[in-house]
Amino acid sequence: MSNTVSVFGLGYVGTVTAACLAGRGMAVIGVDAKTEKVDAVNSGHSPLVEPGLENLVRQGHSSGLLRATLDASEAVRGSSTSLVCVGTPSLSNGRVQMDHVRAVAAQIAAALRESPKAHTVVFRSTMPPGSTRALVAEFFSGTTTRVLYVPEFLREVSAVHDFLEPSLSVLGTEDGESTAEALEGLGSFDEVLRWEEAEMLKYACNAFHALKAGFANEMGRVGKFLGLDARRVMAALGRDERLNISRAYLKPGNPIGGSCLPKDVGVLAALARSEGLKLPLIEQMMDSNQAHLDHLTRLVEATGARRVGFLGLAFKAGTDDLRGSPMVSLSETLLGRGHSLSIFDPSVNLTRLIGANEAEIQRRMPHLARLMAASAAEVVSESEVIVAAQPCASLEELRDCVRPDQHVIDVNGWRELETLPWRYEGLCW
Ligand SMILES: NC(=O)c1ccc[n+]([C@@H]2O[C@H](COP(=O)([O-])OP(=O)(O)OC[C@H]3O[C@@H](n4cnc5c(N)ncnc54)[C@H](O)[C@@H]3O)[C@@H](O)[C@H]2O)c1
């Protein structure tokens, strides 16, 4: 019993989980609401088609390690851990149907009330952020039941391999701070997150896969239109593991800017539009960026402050390139709405700007020079709200001049700002 695991839901995830755990030598009780699925497992057959699964179920059955039941209570009584893998389909309004997960949580809670004992419940179904916390509040509050959320990343067709060698294994706990101890049967974890973060991670991963696939298809259509083979282009793109297939550009924070990204995305979108090619992802990219900048504008205005300071003006730290800088756009907007500004950027010396940079400033903000301050301390001292777009000052320097009545909006992920005595808010965290 101590080493026995119940697996609720004998679908793609649950059957693969149950059969693989049995393959690892654990005793497993599969639970499903459908008699045919239970009968299939109990006669040594997989209830669904998935490469390698029929074999594993047969072996699990003949070794006596894998069996199935319709009786949730019996399964909970006979196991120390319950893995919940029931379906969470979408309703017609796009919301997630949580009935199956809730029904299983209720069954497990009832079984534990009848025969109290130490038990761990691991939700593996994909469910919206906040679901685990709500399930705990509804079914497990005041009990000793340990509840975890462990997102499942397996893919159908390679499900057995993906289960045995997961691409990512993340443990979701109440506070996100417990150690990533190994969990019986599920191995060890790469990362520990809060329940909600682990729940969101699963949606973020699937949206990211969909984004990549959609992007590749849009590039394919552009390529075909231009008479070239975008499969070769994308294969070359995939070779760059520093900027392309990497963590680069995956950090929430600054809106994109600069002289290249917005321009080149715009060129692709314009090309598509003029030729009647539909590329919704490419076309929406700058809209998405503008929505991000608009969100920052709203946060600044929500503080009610009139005097706004900028730490960082260029599109990223360490450059004096002001072309396409979101902070230049934001300062234009705020000036137009009657705010007074004070700006510090250690790399931007307006008296030394030449060429395209100077032209950009002359075109967009000829009066910018008089808004530039000589130091971060000067900006902070003069402002009611500070937009921290770049980590361009030392904490020591700031510590001497911040005030508790000031707001700071962290755009860049400069988390140390949180430690100073002002009102800290992240742009998107
Ligand atoms: N299919 C995938 O590739 C995949 C991958 C990762 C995560 N997920 C997620 O895992 C979950 C399960 O997906 P799936 O594809 O295995 O679903 P599925 O529809 O194949 O299987 C769900 C099973 O749960 C059973 N069930 C429903 N209510 C039950 C109850 N009260 N008691 C016992 N059993 C019950 C159903 O009879 C069914 O056999 C979903 O949240 C899904 O989003 C799926």
Short mmCIF file of C-alpha atoms and ligand atoms in Angstrom, two decimals:
data_model
loop_
_atom_site.label_atom_id
_atom_site.label_comp_id
_atom_site.label_asym_id
_atom_site.label_seq_id
_atom_site.Cartn_x
_atom_site.Cartn_y
_atom_site.Cartn_z
CA MET A 1 0.00 0.00 0.00
CA SER A 2 2.73 2.52 0.94
CA ASN A 3 4.17 2.21 -2.53
CA THR A 4 0.82 2.03 -4.30
CA VAL A 5 -0.42 4.85 -6.48
CA SER A 6 -3.95 5.52 -7.74
CA VAL A 7 -4.33 7.09 -11.14
CA PHE A 8 -7.68 8.77 -11.77
CA GLY A 9 -8.73 8.89 -15.43
CA LEU A 10 -7.64 6.19 -17.85
CA GLY A 11 -7.33 8.42 -20.90
CA TYR A 12 -4.12 9.23 -22.77
CA VAL A 13 -2.39 10.80 -19.79
CA GLY A 14 -3.74 8.47 -17.11
CA THR A 15 -3.19 5.17 -18.91
CA VAL A 16 0.33 6.13 -19.94
CA THR A 17 1.06 7.24 -16.38
CA ALA A 18 -0.39 4.09 -14.84
CA ALA A 19 1.36 1.71 -17.24
CA CYS A 20 4.73 3.51 -17.03
CA LEU A 21 4.63 3.57 -13.22
CA ALA A 22 3.84 -0.15 -13.19
CA GLY A 23 6.75 -0.57 -15.60
CA ARG A 24 8.92 1.12 -12.98
CA GLY A 25 7.89 -1.50 -10.45
CA MET A 26 5.18 0.40 -8.62
CA ALA A 27 1.78 -1.03 -7.76
CA VAL A 28 -0.85 1.04 -9.57
CA ILE A 29 -4.63 1.19 -9.31
CA GLY A 30 -6.24 2.90 -12.31
CA VAL A 31 -9.65 4.47 -11.73
CA ASP A 32 -12.09 5.46 -14.41
CA ALA A 33 -15.80 6.20 -14.59
CA LYS A 34 -16.14 4.12 -17.77
CA THR A 35 -16.55 0.37 -17.33
CA GLU A 36 -15.01 -0.40 -20.75
CA LYS A 37 -11.76 1.33 -19.83
CA VAL A 38 -11.52 -0.45 -16.49
CA ASP A 39 -12.32 -3.79 -18.17
CA ALA A 40 -9.70 -3.20 -20.88
CA VAL A 41 -6.93 -2.58 -18.34
CA ASN A 42 -8.05 -5.53 -16.20
CA SER A 43 -7.81 -7.81 -19.21
CA GLY A 44 -4.32 -6.52 -20.07
CA HIS A 45 -5.25 -4.22 -22.92
CA SER A 46 -4.76 -0.51 -23.43
CA PRO A 47 -8.09 1.34 -23.67
CA LEU A 48 -6.60 3.58 -26.37
CA VAL A 49 -4.11 3.56 -29.21
CA GLU A 50 -0.71 4.93 -28.26
CA PRO A 51 2.63 3.49 -29.44
CA GLY A 52 4.18 1.18 -26.84
CA LEU A 53 1.21 1.37 -24.50
CA GLU A 54 -0.45 -1.95 -25.29
CA ASN A 55 2.78 -3.72 -24.39
CA LEU A 56 3.22 -1.82 -21.13
CA VAL A 57 -0.37 -2.45 -20.04
CA ARG A 58 -0.01 -6.14 -20.83
CA GLN A 59 3.21 -6.38 -18.83
CA GLY A 60 1.69 -4.40 -15.94
CA HIS A 61 -1.31 -6.71 -15.93
CA SER A 62 0.71 -9.94 -16.05
CA SER A 63 3.12 -8.77 -13.33
CA GLY A 64 0.09 -8.01 -11.13
CA LEU A 65 1.29 -4.44 -10.59
CA LEU A 66 -1.42 -2.77 -12.68
CA ARG A 67 -5.14 -3.12 -12.14
CA ALA A 68 -8.16 -0.87 -12.55
CA THR A 69 -11.40 -0.17 -10.72
CA LEU A 70 -14.55 1.93 -10.88
CA ASP A 71 -14.43 2.32 -7.12
CA ALA A 72 -12.61 5.54 -6.18
CA SER A 73 -12.88 4.93 -2.47
CA GLU A 74 -11.26 1.50 -2.68
CA ALA A 75 -8.40 2.97 -4.74
CA VAL A 76 -7.76 5.77 -2.24
CA ARG A 77 -7.85 3.35 0.69
CA GLY A 78 -5.32 1.13 -1.05
CA SER A 79 -2.82 3.81 -2.04
CA SER A 80 -0.67 6.57 -0.58
CA THR A 81 -0.83 8.91 -3.56
CA SER A 82 -3.58 9.78 -6.02
CA LEU A 83 -2.64 11.19 -9.41
CA VAL A 84 -5.57 13.02 -11.00
CA CYS A 85 -5.47 12.83 -14.81
CA VAL A 86 -9.12 13.24 -15.77
CA GLY A 87 -10.19 15.37 -18.71
CA THR A 88 -10.66 19.15 -18.58
CA PRO A 89 -12.33 19.88 -21.92
CA SER A 90 -13.34 23.36 -23.10
CA LEU A 91 -16.96 24.44 -22.89
CA SER A 92 -18.56 26.21 -25.85
CA ASN A 93 -17.86 29.57 -24.18
CA GLY A 94 -14.15 28.71 -24.03
CA ARG A 95 -14.12 28.14 -20.26
CA VAL A 96 -12.69 24.95 -18.84
CA GLN A 97 -15.02 22.22 -17.69
CA MET A 98 -13.82 21.39 -14.19
CA ASP A 99 -16.63 18.93 -13.34
CA HIS A 100 -14.50 15.79 -13.71
CA VAL A 101 -11.65 17.14 -11.59
CA ARG A 102 -14.06 18.38 -8.93
CA ALA A 103 -15.90 15.04 -8.90
CA VAL A 104 -12.62 13.17 -8.36
CA ALA A 105 -11.46 15.63 -5.67
CA ALA A 106 -14.79 15.09 -3.88
CA GLN A 107 -14.40 11.31 -4.11
CA ILE A 108 -10.85 11.38 -2.74
CA ALA A 109 -11.85 13.75 0.09
CA ALA A 110 -14.83 11.55 1.00
CA ALA A 111 -12.68 8.41 1.02
CA LEU A 112 -10.14 10.11 3.30
CA ARG A 113 -12.89 11.27 5.64
CA GLU A 114 -14.13 7.69 5.92
CA SER A 115 -10.66 6.27 6.52
CA PRO A 116 -8.36 9.10 7.62
CA LYS A 117 -4.64 8.65 6.81
CA ALA A 118 -1.70 10.46 5.27
CA HIS A 119 -2.31 10.90 1.56
CA THR A 120 -0.91 12.97 -1.30
CA VAL A 121 -3.10 14.23 -4.12
CA VAL A 122 -1.29 15.27 -7.29
CA PHE A 123 -3.38 17.11 -9.88
CA ARG A 124 -1.97 16.53 -13.36
CA SER A 125 -4.94 17.65 -15.47
CA THR A 126 -4.45 20.94 -17.30
CA MET A 127 -6.51 23.53 -15.46
CA PRO A 128 -6.62 27.34 -15.19
CA PRO A 129 -4.43 29.13 -12.64
CA GLY A 130 -6.17 29.18 -9.27
CA SER A 131 -7.85 25.80 -9.73
CA THR A 132 -5.69 23.83 -7.29
CA ARG A 133 -6.09 26.49 -4.61
CA ALA A 134 -9.87 26.48 -5.14
CA LEU A 135 -9.99 22.66 -5.01
CA VAL A 136 -7.99 22.65 -1.79
CA ALA A 137 -10.30 25.24 -0.23
CA GLU A 138 -13.38 23.28 -1.27
CA PHE A 139 -12.28 19.73 -0.53
CA PHE A 140 -9.11 19.52 1.54
CA SER A 141 -8.97 22.52 3.89
CA GLY A 142 -8.38 21.56 7.49
CA THR A 143 -7.07 18.12 6.49
CA THR A 144 -3.54 16.79 6.45
CA THR A 145 -3.78 15.81 2.80
CA ARG A 146 -0.77 17.07 0.86
CA VAL A 147 -1.86 18.60 -2.45
CA LEU A 148 0.49 19.22 -5.37
CA TYR A 149 0.11 20.32 -8.95
CA VAL A 150 2.44 18.72 -11.47
CA PRO A 151 1.77 19.77 -15.07
CA GLU A 152 2.05 17.00 -17.64
CA PHE A 153 3.93 17.79 -20.86
CA LEU A 154 3.64 14.50 -22.71
CA ARG A 155 2.51 14.46 -26.34
CA GLU A 156 0.30 11.82 -27.88
CA VAL A 157 2.15 9.34 -30.14
CA SER A 158 5.37 9.87 -28.16
CA ALA A 159 3.56 9.80 -24.82
CA VAL A 160 5.39 6.82 -23.31
CA HIS A 161 8.82 8.22 -24.15
CA ASP A 162 7.77 11.73 -23.01
CA PHE A 163 6.49 10.36 -19.70
CA LEU A 164 9.64 8.37 -19.03
CA GLU A 165 11.94 11.21 -20.11
CA PRO A 166 10.01 14.42 -19.59
CA SER A 167 11.14 17.55 -21.44
CA LEU A 168 10.43 19.50 -18.26
CA SER A 169 9.34 18.46 -14.80
CA VAL A 170 7.92 21.08 -12.49
CA LEU A 171 6.45 20.71 -9.03
CA GLY A 172 3.67 23.08 -8.01
CA THR A 173 3.28 23.62 -4.27
CA GLU A 174 1.24 26.03 -2.18
CA ASP A 175 4.10 28.47 -1.57
CA GLY A 176 6.43 27.50 -4.42
CA GLU A 177 9.23 27.30 -1.92
CA SER A 178 9.38 23.71 -0.80
CA THR A 179 12.38 21.81 -2.01
CA ALA A 180 12.02 19.89 -5.24
CA GLU A 181 12.04 16.57 -3.45
CA ALA A 182 11.46 13.52 -5.60
CA LEU A 183 7.88 12.35 -5.66
CA GLU A 184 7.19 8.64 -5.66
CA GLY A 185 7.12 7.46 -9.25
CA LEU A 186 7.46 10.90 -10.80
CA GLY A 187 11.18 11.30 -10.22
CA SER A 188 12.82 14.58 -9.32
CA PHE A 189 11.89 18.06 -10.50
CA ASP A 190 13.72 20.76 -12.43
CA GLU A 191 11.84 23.56 -10.73
CA VAL A 192 9.39 24.31 -7.92
CA LEU A 193 6.68 26.89 -8.56
CA ARG A 194 3.54 28.02 -6.77
CA TRP A 195 0.39 26.09 -7.73
CA GLU A 196 -0.87 28.96 -9.89
CA GLU A 197 2.48 29.41 -11.64
CA ALA A 198 2.73 25.70 -12.42
CA GLU A 199 -0.85 25.76 -13.75
CA MET A 200 -0.08 28.77 -15.95
CA LEU A 201 3.17 27.19 -17.14
CA LYS A 202 1.25 24.43 -18.90
CA TYR A 203 -0.88 26.95 -20.83
CA ALA A 204 2.21 29.08 -21.56
CA CYS A 205 4.01 26.04 -22.99
CA ASN A 206 1.13 25.07 -25.23
CA ALA A 207 0.57 28.66 -26.39
CA PHE A 208 4.31 28.89 -27.13
CA HIS A 209 4.23 25.70 -29.19
CA ALA A 210 1.22 27.02 -31.09
CA LEU A 211 2.95 30.38 -31.60
CA LYS A 212 6.05 28.69 -32.99
CA ALA A 213 4.05 26.43 -35.29
CA GLY A 214 1.92 29.34 -36.52
CA PHE A 215 5.03 31.44 -37.07
CA ALA A 216 6.74 28.69 -39.04
CA ASN A 217 3.63 28.32 -41.19
CA GLU A 218 3.46 32.07 -41.83
CA MET A 219 7.12 32.03 -42.85
CA GLY A 220 6.29 29.09 -45.10
CA ARG A 221 3.55 31.09 -46.85
CA VAL A 222 5.85 34.10 -47.30
CA GLY A 223 8.51 31.79 -48.70
CA LYS A 224 6.16 30.14 -51.16
CA PHE A 225 4.90 33.52 -52.28
CA LEU A 226 8.47 34.69 -52.86
CA GLY A 227 9.35 31.47 -54.68
CA LEU A 228 11.73 30.15 -52.04
CA ASP A 229 11.66 27.21 -49.66
CA ALA A 230 11.08 28.50 -46.14
CA ARG A 231 11.76 25.01 -44.75
CA ARG A 232 15.42 25.71 -45.49
CA VAL A 233 15.10 29.18 -43.96
CA MET A 234 13.53 27.82 -40.77
CA ALA A 235 16.08 25.03 -40.52
CA ALA A 236 18.81 27.67 -40.60
CA LEU A 237 16.89 29.78 -38.07
CA GLY A 238 16.81 26.77 -35.75
CA ARG A 239 20.59 26.46 -35.79
CA ASP A 240 20.96 29.67 -33.79
CA GLU A 241 20.70 28.52 -30.21
CA ARG A 242 21.90 31.82 -28.76
CA LEU A 243 19.18 34.14 -29.99
CA ASN A 244 16.53 31.99 -31.71
CA ILE A 245 16.03 28.66 -29.96
CA SER A 246 17.01 29.98 -26.56
CA ARG A 247 15.85 31.93 -23.52
CA ALA A 248 16.60 35.20 -25.32
CA TYR A 249 13.55 37.44 -25.75
CA LEU A 250 11.51 35.32 -23.33
CA LYS A 251 11.68 37.63 -20.33
CA PRO A 252 8.50 39.63 -19.65
CA GLY A 253 9.38 43.31 -19.31
CA ASN A 254 10.41 46.05 -21.72
CA PRO A 255 8.35 46.56 -24.86
CA ILE A 256 10.45 45.86 -27.93
CA GLY A 257 12.11 48.77 -29.69
CA GLY A 258 15.26 49.79 -31.48
CA SER A 259 16.13 50.30 -35.09
CA CYS A 260 15.67 46.74 -36.32
CA LEU A 261 12.90 44.64 -34.76
CA PRO A 262 9.98 47.05 -35.25
CA LYS A 263 11.22 48.06 -38.70
CA ASP A 264 11.70 44.54 -40.01
CA VAL A 265 8.47 43.18 -38.56
CA GLY A 266 6.76 46.17 -40.19
CA VAL A 267 8.39 45.39 -43.54
CA LEU A 268 7.17 41.79 -43.44
CA ALA A 269 3.66 42.89 -42.48
CA ALA A 270 3.57 45.53 -45.23
CA LEU A 271 4.81 43.05 -47.81
CA ALA A 272 2.08 40.60 -46.82
CA ARG A 273 -0.66 43.25 -46.85
CA SER A 274 0.32 44.63 -50.23
CA GLU A 275 0.29 41.17 -51.78
CA GLY A 276 -2.92 39.99 -50.15
CA LEU A 277 -1.06 37.42 -48.01
CA LYS A 278 -2.69 36.85 -44.63
CA LEU A 279 -0.11 36.77 -41.82
CA PRO A 280 -2.07 37.50 -38.63
CA LEU A 281 0.79 36.72 -36.24
CA ILE A 282 3.25 39.03 -37.99
CA GLU A 283 0.62 41.72 -38.45
CA GLN A 284 -0.37 41.69 -34.79
CA MET A 285 3.13 41.80 -33.35
CA MET A 286 3.47 45.54 -33.21
CA ASP A 287 -0.12 45.83 -31.96
CA SER A 288 0.83 43.50 -29.15
CA ASN A 289 3.85 45.68 -28.40
CA GLN A 290 1.72 48.82 -28.45
CA ALA A 291 -0.75 47.19 -26.04
CA HIS A 292 2.18 46.54 -23.69
CA LEU A 293 3.29 50.17 -23.89
CA ASP A 294 -0.30 51.37 -23.41
CA HIS A 295 -0.45 49.22 -20.27
CA LEU A 296 2.64 51.01 -18.96
CA THR A 297 1.08 54.39 -19.77
CA ARG A 298 -2.02 53.39 -17.81
CA LEU A 299 0.04 52.29 -14.81
CA VAL A 300 1.87 55.64 -14.77
CA GLU A 301 -1.39 57.57 -15.03
CA ALA A 302 -3.11 55.42 -12.39
CA THR A 303 -0.63 56.73 -9.82
CA GLY A 304 -2.13 60.22 -10.32
CA ALA A 305 1.40 61.66 -10.38
CA ARG A 306 2.22 64.64 -12.57
CA ARG A 307 6.01 64.60 -12.28
CA VAL A 308 7.39 61.51 -14.02
CA GLY A 309 11.02 60.39 -13.99
CA PHE A 310 12.64 58.00 -16.46
CA LEU A 311 15.60 55.82 -15.64
CA GLY A 312 16.66 54.76 -19.13
CA LEU A 313 15.53 56.30 -22.40
CA ALA A 314 17.14 54.21 -25.15
CA PHE A 315 15.46 50.93 -26.14
CA LYS A 316 17.95 49.00 -24.03
CA ALA A 317 20.77 49.70 -21.60
CA GLY A 318 24.22 50.59 -22.87
CA THR A 319 23.26 52.18 -26.20
CA ASP A 320 22.58 55.76 -27.24
CA ASP A 321 20.31 54.56 -30.08
CA LEU A 322 16.98 56.27 -29.57
CA ARG A 323 15.37 55.05 -32.78
CA GLY A 324 12.17 53.15 -32.08
CA SER A 325 12.61 53.54 -28.34
CA PRO A 326 9.37 52.80 -26.47
CA MET A 327 10.47 55.19 -23.69
CA VAL A 328 10.74 58.03 -26.21
CA SER A 329 7.14 57.21 -27.26
CA LEU A 330 5.98 57.10 -23.67
CA SER A 331 7.63 60.40 -22.87
CA GLU A 332 5.96 61.99 -25.91
CA THR A 333 2.57 60.68 -24.77
CA LEU A 334 3.03 61.88 -21.19
CA LEU A 335 4.28 65.30 -22.26
CA GLY A 336 1.24 65.61 -24.52
CA ARG A 337 -0.97 64.84 -21.52
CA GLY A 338 0.57 67.58 -19.44
CA HIS A 339 3.05 65.67 -17.30
CA SER A 340 6.44 67.12 -16.50
CA LEU A 341 9.38 64.82 -17.16
CA SER A 342 12.89 64.28 -15.99
CA ILE A 343 15.05 61.70 -17.75
CA PHE A 344 18.37 59.99 -17.03
CA ASP A 345 20.17 57.61 -19.34
CA PRO A 346 23.91 57.28 -18.81
CA SER A 347 24.49 56.28 -22.44
CA VAL A 348 22.53 59.10 -24.00
CA ASN A 349 24.35 62.38 -24.26
CA LEU A 350 22.20 64.55 -26.46
CA THR A 351 24.99 66.97 -27.25
CA ARG A 352 26.96 64.13 -28.78
CA LEU A 353 24.21 62.52 -30.87
CA ILE A 354 24.92 62.55 -34.57
CA GLY A 355 23.42 61.13 -37.74
CA ALA A 356 20.18 59.10 -37.62
CA ASN A 357 19.98 59.38 -33.86
CA GLU A 358 20.10 63.14 -33.90
CA ALA A 359 17.56 63.23 -36.72
CA GLU A 360 15.21 61.01 -34.68
CA ILE A 361 15.37 63.34 -31.72
CA GLN A 362 14.99 66.46 -33.85
CA ARG A 363 11.98 64.92 -35.56
CA ARG A 364 10.22 63.52 -32.52
CA MET A 365 11.33 65.49 -29.49
CA PRO A 366 13.48 68.53 -30.23
CA HIS A 367 12.83 69.73 -26.68
CA LEU A 368 14.18 66.51 -25.12
CA ALA A 369 17.54 68.03 -24.20
CA ARG A 370 16.09 70.20 -21.50
CA LEU A 371 14.41 67.20 -19.87
CA MET A 372 17.65 65.27 -19.45
CA ALA A 373 19.04 65.11 -15.93
CA ALA A 374 22.66 64.62 -14.98
CA SER A 375 22.08 61.70 -12.62
CA ALA A 376 19.59 59.07 -11.52
CA ALA A 377 19.49 60.77 -8.11
CA GLU A 378 18.35 64.00 -9.71
CA VAL A 379 15.52 62.21 -11.56
CA VAL A 380 14.39 60.40 -8.42
CA SER A 381 14.50 63.53 -6.30
CA GLU A 382 12.37 65.49 -8.77
CA SER A 383 9.72 62.85 -9.54
CA GLU A 384 6.55 61.45 -8.01
CA VAL A 385 6.59 58.33 -10.17
CA ILE A 386 9.70 56.75 -11.69
CA VAL A 387 9.59 54.57 -14.78
CA ALA A 388 12.60 52.28 -14.35
CA ALA A 389 13.26 51.07 -17.88
CA GLN A 390 16.92 50.18 -17.40
CA PRO A 391 19.05 49.27 -14.41
CA CYS A 392 21.18 52.38 -14.85
CA ALA A 393 22.07 53.40 -11.31
CA SER A 394 23.39 51.72 -8.22
CA LEU A 395 21.01 50.85 -5.40
CA GLU A 396 23.26 52.85 -3.03
CA GLU A 397 22.78 55.94 -5.16
CA LEU A 398 19.01 55.49 -5.21
CA ARG A 399 18.71 54.54 -1.53
CA ASP A 400 19.72 58.05 -0.47
CA CYS A 401 16.97 59.79 -2.39
CA VAL A 402 13.88 57.52 -2.60
CA ARG A 403 10.81 58.55 -0.58
CA PRO A 404 7.92 56.41 0.72
CA ASP A 405 5.37 58.56 -1.12
CA GLN A 406 7.01 57.83 -4.49
CA HIS A 407 5.93 55.17 -6.96
CA VAL A 408 8.36 53.18 -9.04
CA ILE A 409 7.24 51.12 -12.01
CA ASP A 410 9.79 48.45 -12.84
CA VAL A 411 9.74 47.83 -16.59
CA ASN A 412 12.93 45.85 -16.85
CA GLY A 413 12.75 43.27 -14.08
CA TRP A 414 15.18 45.18 -11.84
CA ARG A 415 13.88 43.35 -8.80
CA GLU A 416 16.26 44.96 -6.27
CA LEU A 417 14.12 48.08 -6.58
CA GLU A 418 11.58 46.25 -4.45
CA THR A 419 13.95 46.48 -1.50
CA LEU A 420 13.90 50.30 -1.43
CA PRO A 421 11.33 52.22 0.64
CA TRP A 422 9.01 53.42 -2.13
CA ARG A 423 5.87 51.96 -3.72
CA TYR A 424 7.14 49.30 -6.08
CA GLU A 425 5.09 47.91 -8.94
CA GLY A 426 6.23 45.63 -11.76
CA LEU A 427 5.03 46.36 -15.29
CA CYS A 428 3.76 42.82 -15.75
CA TRP A 429 4.47 40.89 -12.55
N1 LIG B 1 -3.78 14.18 -24.26
C1 LIG B 1 -2.64 14.82 -24.11
O1 LIG B 1 -1.74 14.76 -24.95
C2 LIG B 1 -2.38 15.61 -22.88
C3 LIG B 1 -1.08 16.02 -22.57
C4 LIG B 1 -0.84 16.72 -21.40
C5 LIG B 1 -1.89 17.06 -20.58
N2 LIG B 1 -3.17 16.68 -20.91
C6 LIG B 1 -4.23 17.03 -19.97
O2 LIG B 1 -4.44 15.89 -19.15
C7 LIG B 1 -5.84 15.73 -18.84
C8 LIG B 1 -6.32 14.40 -19.36
O3 LIG B 1 -6.17 14.38 -20.76
P1 LIG B 1 -6.47 13.05 -21.60
O4 LIG B 1 -6.15 13.38 -23.01
O5 LIG B 1 -5.82 11.90 -20.94
O6 LIG B 1 -8.06 12.95 -21.40
P2 LIG B 1 -9.03 11.78 -21.89
O7 LIG B 1 -10.30 12.43 -22.27
O8 LIG B 1 -8.32 10.90 -22.87
O9 LIG B 1 -9.23 10.91 -20.57
C9 LIG B 1 -9.90 11.39 -19.44
C10 LIG B 1 -10.42 10.19 -18.69
O10 LIG B 1 -10.98 10.63 -17.45
C11 LIG B 1 -12.08 9.78 -17.20
N3 LIG B 1 -12.94 10.39 -16.18
C12 LIG B 1 -13.77 11.45 -16.28
N4 LIG B 1 -14.40 11.68 -15.10
C13 LIG B 1 -13.94 10.76 -14.23
C14 LIG B 1 -14.20 10.48 -12.87
N5 LIG B 1 -15.04 11.22 -12.15
N6 LIG B 1 -13.56 9.44 -12.29
C15 LIG B 1 -12.69 8.70 -13.00
N7 LIG B 1 -12.41 8.92 -14.29
C16 LIG B 1 -13.02 9.93 -14.91
C17 LIG B 1 -12.76 9.63 -18.54
O11 LIG B 1 -13.64 8.53 -18.57
C18 LIG B 1 -11.52 9.43 -19.43
O12 LIG B 1 -11.16 8.08 -19.54
C19 LIG B 1 -6.52 16.93 -19.48
O13 LIG B 1 -6.58 17.97 -18.54
C20 LIG B 1 -5.58 17.31 -20.61
O14 LIG B 1 -5.71 18.68 -20.97
C21 LIG B 1 -3.43 15.96 -22.02
#
